[in-house]
Coordinates of C-alpha atoms in Angstrom, one line a residue:
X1 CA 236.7 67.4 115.2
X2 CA 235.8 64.3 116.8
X3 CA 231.9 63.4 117.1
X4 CA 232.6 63.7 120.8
X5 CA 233.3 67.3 120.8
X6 CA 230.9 68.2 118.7
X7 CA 228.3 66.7 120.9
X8 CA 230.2 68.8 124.1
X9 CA 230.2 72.2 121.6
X10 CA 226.6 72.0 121.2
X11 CA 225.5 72.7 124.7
X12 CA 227.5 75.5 124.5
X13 CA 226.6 77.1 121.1
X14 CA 223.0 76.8 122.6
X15 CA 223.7 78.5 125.3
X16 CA 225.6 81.7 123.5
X17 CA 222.6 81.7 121.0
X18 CA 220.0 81.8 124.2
X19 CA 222.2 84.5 125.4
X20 CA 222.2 86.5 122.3
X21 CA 218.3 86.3 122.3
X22 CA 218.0 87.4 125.9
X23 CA 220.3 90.5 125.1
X24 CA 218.3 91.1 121.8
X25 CA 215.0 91.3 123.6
X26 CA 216.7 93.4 126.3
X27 CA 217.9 95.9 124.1
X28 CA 214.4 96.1 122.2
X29 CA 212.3 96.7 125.3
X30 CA 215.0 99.2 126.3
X31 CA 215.0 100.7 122.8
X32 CA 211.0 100.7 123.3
X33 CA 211.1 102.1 127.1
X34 CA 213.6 105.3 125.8
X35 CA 211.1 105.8 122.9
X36 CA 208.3 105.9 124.9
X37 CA 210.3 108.1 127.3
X38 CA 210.5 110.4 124.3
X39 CA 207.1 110.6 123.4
X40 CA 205.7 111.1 126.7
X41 CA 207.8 113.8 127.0
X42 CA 206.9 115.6 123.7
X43 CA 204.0 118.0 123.2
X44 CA 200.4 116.6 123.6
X45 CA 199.0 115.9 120.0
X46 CA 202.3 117.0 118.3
X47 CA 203.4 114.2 115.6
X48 CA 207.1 113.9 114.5
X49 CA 207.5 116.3 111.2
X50 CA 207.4 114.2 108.0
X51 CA 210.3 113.5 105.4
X52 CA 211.0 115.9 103.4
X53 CA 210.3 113.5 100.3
X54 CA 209.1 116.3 97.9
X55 CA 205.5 115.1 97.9
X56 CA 202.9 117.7 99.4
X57 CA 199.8 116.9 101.5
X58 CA 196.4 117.3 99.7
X59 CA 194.3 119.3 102.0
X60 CA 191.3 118.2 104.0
X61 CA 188.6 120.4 104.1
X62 CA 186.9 121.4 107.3
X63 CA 182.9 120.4 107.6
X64 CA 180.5 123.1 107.3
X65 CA 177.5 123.4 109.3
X66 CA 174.4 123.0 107.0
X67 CA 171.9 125.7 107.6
X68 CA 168.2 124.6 109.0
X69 CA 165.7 125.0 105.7
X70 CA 163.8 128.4 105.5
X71 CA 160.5 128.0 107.5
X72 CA 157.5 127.7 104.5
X73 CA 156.0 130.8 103.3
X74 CA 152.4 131.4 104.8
X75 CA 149.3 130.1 103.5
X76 CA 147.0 132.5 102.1
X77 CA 143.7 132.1 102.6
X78 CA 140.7 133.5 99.9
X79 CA 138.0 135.6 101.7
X80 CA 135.6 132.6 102.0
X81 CA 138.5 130.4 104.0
X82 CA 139.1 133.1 106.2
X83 CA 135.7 133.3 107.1
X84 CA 135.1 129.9 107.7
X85 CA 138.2 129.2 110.0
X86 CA 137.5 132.5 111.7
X87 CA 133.5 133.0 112.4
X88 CA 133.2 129.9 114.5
X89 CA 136.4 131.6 117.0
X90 CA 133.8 134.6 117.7
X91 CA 131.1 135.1 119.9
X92 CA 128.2 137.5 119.0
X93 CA 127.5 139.7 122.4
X94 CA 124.3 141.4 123.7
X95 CA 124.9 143.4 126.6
X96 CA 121.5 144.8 128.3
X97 CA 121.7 148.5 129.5
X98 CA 118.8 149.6 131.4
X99 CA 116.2 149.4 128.7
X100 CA 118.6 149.4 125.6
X101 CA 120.8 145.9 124.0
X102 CA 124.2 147.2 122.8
X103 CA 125.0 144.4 120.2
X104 CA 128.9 143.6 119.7
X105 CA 131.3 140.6 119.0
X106 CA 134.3 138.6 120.9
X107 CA 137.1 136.8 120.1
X108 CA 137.2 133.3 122.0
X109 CA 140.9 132.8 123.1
X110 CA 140.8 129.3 125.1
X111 CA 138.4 126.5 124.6
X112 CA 136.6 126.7 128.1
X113 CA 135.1 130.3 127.0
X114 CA 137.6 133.4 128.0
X115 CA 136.8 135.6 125.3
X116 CA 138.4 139.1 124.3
X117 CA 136.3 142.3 123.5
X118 CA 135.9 146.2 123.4
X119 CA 135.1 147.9 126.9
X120 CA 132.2 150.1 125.4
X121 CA 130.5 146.7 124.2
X122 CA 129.7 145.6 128.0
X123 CA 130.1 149.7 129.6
X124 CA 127.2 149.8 132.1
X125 CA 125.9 146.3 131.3
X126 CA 123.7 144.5 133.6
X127 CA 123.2 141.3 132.0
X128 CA 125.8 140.0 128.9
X129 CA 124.7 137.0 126.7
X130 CA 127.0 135.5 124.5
X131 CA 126.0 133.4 121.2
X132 CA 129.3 130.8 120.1
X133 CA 128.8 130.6 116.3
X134 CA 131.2 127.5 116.3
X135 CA 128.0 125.4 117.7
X136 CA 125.4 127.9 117.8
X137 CA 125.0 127.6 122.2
X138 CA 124.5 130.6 124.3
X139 CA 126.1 131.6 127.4
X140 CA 126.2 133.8 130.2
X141 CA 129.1 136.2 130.2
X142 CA 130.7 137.6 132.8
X143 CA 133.3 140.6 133.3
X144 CA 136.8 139.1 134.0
X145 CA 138.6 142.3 133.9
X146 CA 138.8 145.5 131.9
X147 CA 141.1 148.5 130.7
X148 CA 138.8 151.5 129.4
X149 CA 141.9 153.6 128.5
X150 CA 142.5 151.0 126.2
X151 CA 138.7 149.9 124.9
X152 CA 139.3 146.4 126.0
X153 CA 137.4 143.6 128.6
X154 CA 137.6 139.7 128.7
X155 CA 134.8 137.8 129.9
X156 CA 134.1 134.1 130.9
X157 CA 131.7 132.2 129.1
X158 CA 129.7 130.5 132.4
X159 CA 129.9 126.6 131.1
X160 CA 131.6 126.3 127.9
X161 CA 134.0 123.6 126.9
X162 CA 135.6 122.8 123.8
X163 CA 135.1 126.0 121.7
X164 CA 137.5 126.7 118.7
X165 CA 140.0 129.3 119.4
X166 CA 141.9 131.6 116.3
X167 CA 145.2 131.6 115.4
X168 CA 147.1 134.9 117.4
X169 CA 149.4 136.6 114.7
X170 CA 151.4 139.6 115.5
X171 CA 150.5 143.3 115.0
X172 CA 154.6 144.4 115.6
X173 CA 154.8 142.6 111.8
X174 CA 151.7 144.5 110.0
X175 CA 152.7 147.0 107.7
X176 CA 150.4 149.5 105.4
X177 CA 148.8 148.1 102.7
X178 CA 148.5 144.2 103.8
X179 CA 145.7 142.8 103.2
X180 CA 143.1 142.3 106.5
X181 CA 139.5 141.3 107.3
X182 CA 137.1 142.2 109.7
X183 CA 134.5 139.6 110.9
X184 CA 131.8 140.7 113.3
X185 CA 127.9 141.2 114.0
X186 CA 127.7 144.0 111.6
X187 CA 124.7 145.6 112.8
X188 CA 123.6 143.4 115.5
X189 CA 122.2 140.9 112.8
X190 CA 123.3 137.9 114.2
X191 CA 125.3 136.6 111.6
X192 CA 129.1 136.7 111.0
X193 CA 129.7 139.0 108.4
X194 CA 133.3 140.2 106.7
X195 CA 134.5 143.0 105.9
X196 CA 137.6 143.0 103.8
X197 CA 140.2 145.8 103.1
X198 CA 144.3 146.7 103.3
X199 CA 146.3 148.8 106.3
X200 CA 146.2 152.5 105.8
X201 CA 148.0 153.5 108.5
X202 CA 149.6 152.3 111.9
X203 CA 149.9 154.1 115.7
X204 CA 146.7 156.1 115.0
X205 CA 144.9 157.7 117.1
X206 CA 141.0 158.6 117.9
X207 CA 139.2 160.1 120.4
X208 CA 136.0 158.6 122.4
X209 CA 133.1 160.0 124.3
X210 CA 131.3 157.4 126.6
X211 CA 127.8 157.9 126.8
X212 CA 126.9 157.1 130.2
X213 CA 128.9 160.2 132.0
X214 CA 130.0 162.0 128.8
X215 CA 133.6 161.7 129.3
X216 CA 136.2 161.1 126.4
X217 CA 138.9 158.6 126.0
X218 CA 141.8 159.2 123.7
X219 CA 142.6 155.7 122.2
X220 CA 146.5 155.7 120.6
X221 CA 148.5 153.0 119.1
X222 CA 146.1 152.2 116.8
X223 CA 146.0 150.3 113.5
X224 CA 144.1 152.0 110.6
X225 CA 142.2 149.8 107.9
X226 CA 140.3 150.6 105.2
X227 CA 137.7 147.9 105.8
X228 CA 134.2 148.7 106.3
X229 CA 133.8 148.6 110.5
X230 CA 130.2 149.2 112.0
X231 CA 128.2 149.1 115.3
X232 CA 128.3 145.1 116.0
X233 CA 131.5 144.5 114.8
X234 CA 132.9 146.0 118.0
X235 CA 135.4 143.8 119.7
X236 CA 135.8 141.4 117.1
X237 CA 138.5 140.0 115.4
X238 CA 140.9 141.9 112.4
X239 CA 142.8 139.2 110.5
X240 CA 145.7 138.7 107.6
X241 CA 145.6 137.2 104.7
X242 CA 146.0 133.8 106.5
X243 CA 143.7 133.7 109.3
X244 CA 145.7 134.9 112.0
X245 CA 143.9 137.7 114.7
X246 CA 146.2 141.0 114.4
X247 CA 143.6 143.4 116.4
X248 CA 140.7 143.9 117.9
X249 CA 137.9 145.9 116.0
X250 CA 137.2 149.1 118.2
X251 CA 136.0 152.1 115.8
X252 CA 134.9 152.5 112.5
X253 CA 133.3 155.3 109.9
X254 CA 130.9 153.8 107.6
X255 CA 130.4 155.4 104.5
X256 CA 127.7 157.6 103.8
X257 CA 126.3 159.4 100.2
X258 CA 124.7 162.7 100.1
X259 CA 120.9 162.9 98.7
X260 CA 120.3 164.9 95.8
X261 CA 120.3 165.4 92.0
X262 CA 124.6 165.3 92.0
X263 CA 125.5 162.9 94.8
X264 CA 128.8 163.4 96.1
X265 CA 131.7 160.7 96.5
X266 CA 131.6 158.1 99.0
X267 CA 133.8 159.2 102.1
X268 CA 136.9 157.3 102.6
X269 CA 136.5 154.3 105.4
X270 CA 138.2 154.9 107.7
X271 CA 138.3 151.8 110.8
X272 CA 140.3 151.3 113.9
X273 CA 141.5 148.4 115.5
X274 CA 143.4 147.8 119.0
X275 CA 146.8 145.7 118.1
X276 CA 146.3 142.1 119.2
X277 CA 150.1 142.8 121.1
X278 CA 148.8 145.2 123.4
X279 CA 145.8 143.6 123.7
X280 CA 147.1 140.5 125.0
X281 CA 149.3 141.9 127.4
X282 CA 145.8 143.0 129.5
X283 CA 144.3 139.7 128.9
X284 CA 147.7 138.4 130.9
X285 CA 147.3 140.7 133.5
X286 CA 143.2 139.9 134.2
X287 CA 144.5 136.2 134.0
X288 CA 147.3 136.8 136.3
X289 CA 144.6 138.9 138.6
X290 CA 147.1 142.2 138.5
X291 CA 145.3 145.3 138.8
X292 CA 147.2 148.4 137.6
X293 CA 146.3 152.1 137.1
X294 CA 143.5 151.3 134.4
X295 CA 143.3 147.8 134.5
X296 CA 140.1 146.6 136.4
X297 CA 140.3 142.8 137.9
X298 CA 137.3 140.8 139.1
X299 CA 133.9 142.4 140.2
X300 CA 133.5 146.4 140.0
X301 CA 132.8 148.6 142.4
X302 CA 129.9 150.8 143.2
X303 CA 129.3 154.6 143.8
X304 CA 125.9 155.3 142.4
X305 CA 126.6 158.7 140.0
X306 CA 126.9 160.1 137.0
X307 CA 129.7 163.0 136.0
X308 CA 130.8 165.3 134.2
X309 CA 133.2 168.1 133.8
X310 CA 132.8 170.9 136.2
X311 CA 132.5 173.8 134.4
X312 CA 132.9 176.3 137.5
X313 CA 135.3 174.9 139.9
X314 CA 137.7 171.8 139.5
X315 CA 135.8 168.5 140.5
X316 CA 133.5 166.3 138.5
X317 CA 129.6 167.3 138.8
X318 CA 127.1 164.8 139.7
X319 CA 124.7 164.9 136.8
X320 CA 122.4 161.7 137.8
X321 CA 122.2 159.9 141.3
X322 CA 121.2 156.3 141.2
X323 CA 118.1 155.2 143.9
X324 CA 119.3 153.3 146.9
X325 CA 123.2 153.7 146.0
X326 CA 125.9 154.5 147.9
X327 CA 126.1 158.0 146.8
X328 CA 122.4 158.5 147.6
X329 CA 122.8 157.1 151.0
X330 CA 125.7 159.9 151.7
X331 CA 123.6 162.8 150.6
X332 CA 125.1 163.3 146.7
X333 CA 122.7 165.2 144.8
X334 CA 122.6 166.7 141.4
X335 CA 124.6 169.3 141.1
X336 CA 127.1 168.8 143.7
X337 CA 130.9 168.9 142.8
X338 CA 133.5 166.3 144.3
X339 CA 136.6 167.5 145.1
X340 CA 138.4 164.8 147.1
X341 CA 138.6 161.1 147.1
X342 CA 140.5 159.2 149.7
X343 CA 142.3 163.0 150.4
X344 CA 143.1 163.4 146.9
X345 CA 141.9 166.1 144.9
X346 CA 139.5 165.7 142.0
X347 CA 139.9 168.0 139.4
X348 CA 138.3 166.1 136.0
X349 CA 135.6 163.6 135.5
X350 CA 137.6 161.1 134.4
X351 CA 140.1 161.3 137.5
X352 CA 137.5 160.1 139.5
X353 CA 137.0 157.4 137.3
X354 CA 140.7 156.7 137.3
X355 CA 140.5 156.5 140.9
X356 CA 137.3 154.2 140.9
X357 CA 139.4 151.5 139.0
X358 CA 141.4 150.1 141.8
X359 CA 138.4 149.8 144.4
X360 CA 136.4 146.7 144.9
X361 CA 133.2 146.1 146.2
X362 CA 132.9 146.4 149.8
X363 CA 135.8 149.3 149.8
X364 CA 135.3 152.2 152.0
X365 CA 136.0 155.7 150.9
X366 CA 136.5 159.2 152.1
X367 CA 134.6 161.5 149.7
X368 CA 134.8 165.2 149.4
X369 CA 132.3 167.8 147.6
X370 CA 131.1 170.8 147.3
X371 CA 127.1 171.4 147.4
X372 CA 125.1 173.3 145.5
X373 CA 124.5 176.1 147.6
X374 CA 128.8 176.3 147.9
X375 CA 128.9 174.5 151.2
X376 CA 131.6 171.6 151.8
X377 CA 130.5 168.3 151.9
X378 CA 132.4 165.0 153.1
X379 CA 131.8 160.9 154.0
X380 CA 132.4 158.0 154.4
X381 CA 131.2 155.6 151.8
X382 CA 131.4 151.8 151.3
X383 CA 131.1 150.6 147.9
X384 CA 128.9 148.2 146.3
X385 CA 128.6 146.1 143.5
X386 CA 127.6 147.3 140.3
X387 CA 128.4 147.2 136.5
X388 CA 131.7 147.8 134.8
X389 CA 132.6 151.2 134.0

């Protein structure tokens, strides 16, 4: 072959060789088109099965969740830490009764003074002074609410600011023979003193007799302790072993020796305390202003006697009459037995106290009684303001 026609050949050797290419890159991107035609149409996530080359898959273990770390066990306290974090949370109370001072103690639950005590500490009071022993300041107290059924009240310190407030445990998680203390005014001394003992026993239950009218209050749910209670320590805080409030102090039986040549035993101690649980839930409702059956909100009312039981018919009999009260203005004397209130009959002493817990001052009522020479009585009386009952 001639140089000549090799040079024409060339051309045309290039142009079969561009051809090939073209056709090659047409088949690929055909080839690549049908493959992806195939794996669209395949399952989602579902991978083509391997060779069967003999060889077998280690395993890859699935991640665990790790657990969060236990919570730390609680801190417990020795007697002398428990009463230094817990004495300056209390206030020492002196409620003024006519001519006596009922001495008793509170728990302060928020920094700007709303403090937690025992009804029968302020019952009947007139005047209530409270003494922080965080800083040593005094304050005038004044009846936010009560429940009597349940021996509980909560009171506003007028002016504070800043006072420490206790740790709230919970009473659903005490069980007999944990360890508690009692911190209080034992005795109306004016000092915070503890008293330190286990659970005895849980939902106990005692009976009370108020003093004013004579009528008793059965208190249940109670938590038994062991722990040396006394007049003053009313209203003031139980604790665990680490600090935290688990009820509220109501009752207690001191112990007491016989005189003679052969003393006797000590009596078992025997102390009651309202569970902080329950007691919380009537704070919330004096907060929330949500009178109930036996819870009391804002200032009481006003009818001006004194009752008891009527021993002849059912009613409650007026034993005292108060001077330019209601009841004195609508004829009640000694003696007299009410029967109705608001068209309701009064059969008990205490149902007319029951019925006295919902009425405010400036409330009108329709009372009913019978006189002591058997006649039937009736008026209309608007209430006043007077001390919680």
């Amino acid at each position: 072959m001639t140089r000549t026609e090799r040079d024409r050949t060339t051309p045309q050797r290039r142009r079969a060789r561009r051809t090939l290419a073209i056709l090659a890159v047409a088949a690929a991107v055909t080839a690549g088109l049908l493959a992806g035609q195939r794996l669209a149409s395949d399952p989602p996530n579902q991978l083509p099965a391997p060779a069967q080359s003999g060889v077998v898959a280690p395993e890859v273990a699935t991640p665990q969740s790790i657990p969060p770390p236990a919570p730390p066990p609680p801190i417990l306290l020795t007697p002398e830490q428990i009463h230094q974090r817990v004495a300056p949370t209390t206030v020492h109370l002196i409620s003024r009764v006519g001519w006596r001072e009922i001495a008793g103690t509170g728990i302060v639950l928020t920094p700007d003074g709303l403090v937690l005590t025992n009804h029968h500490v302020i019952d009947g009071a007139t005047d209530i002074m409270a003494v922080n022993q965080g800083n040593g300041a005094s304050y005038d107290a004044e009846v936010a609410g009560y429940d009597r059924t349940r021996d509980l009240a909560v009171l506003r310190l007028a002016g504070a600011t800043g006072l420490p407030t206790p740790a709230l445990g919970h009473s659903a998680a005490v069980r007999t023979g944990d360890p508690v203390t009692a911190i209080g005014n034992a005795e109306g001394a004016g000092v915070p003193l503890a008293a330190g003992g286990i659970v005895t026993a849980l939902n106990r239950s005692v009976t009370a007799r108020d003093s004013a009218d004579g009528s008793t209050n059965k208190l249940s749910g109670l938590i038994e302790v062991n722990a040396d209670i006394r007049p003053g320590d009313s209203g003031g805080p139980l604790v665990d072993a680490t600090g935290s409030v688990i009820g509220v102090s109501t009752a207690g039986t001191a112990v007491s020796h016989d005189e003679g040549p052969t003393p006797a035993p000590p009596r078992e101690i025997k102390s009651f305390a309202v569970p902080i649980d329950e007691a919380i839930t009537v704070v919330d409702q004096v907060r929330e202003g949500r009178g109930s059956e036996t819870v009391h909100v804002g200032p009481t009312a006003l009818l001006g006697i004194s009752v008891s039981d009527s021993v002849t018919v059912p009613g409650a009999r007026v034993v005292a009459v108060s001077y330019g009260t209601p009841a004195e203005g609508a004829g009640l004397a000694r003696g007299d037995v009410i029967t109705t209130f608001d068209g309701k009959p009064i059969r008990t002493a205490a149902e007319l106290t029951a019925m006295m817990v919902a009425r405010h001052p400036g409330d009108r009522i329709e009372l009913g009684w019978t006189d002591a020479s058997g006649g039937s009585r009736s008026a209309t009386i608007v209430l006043t303001t007077g001390p919680p009952r």
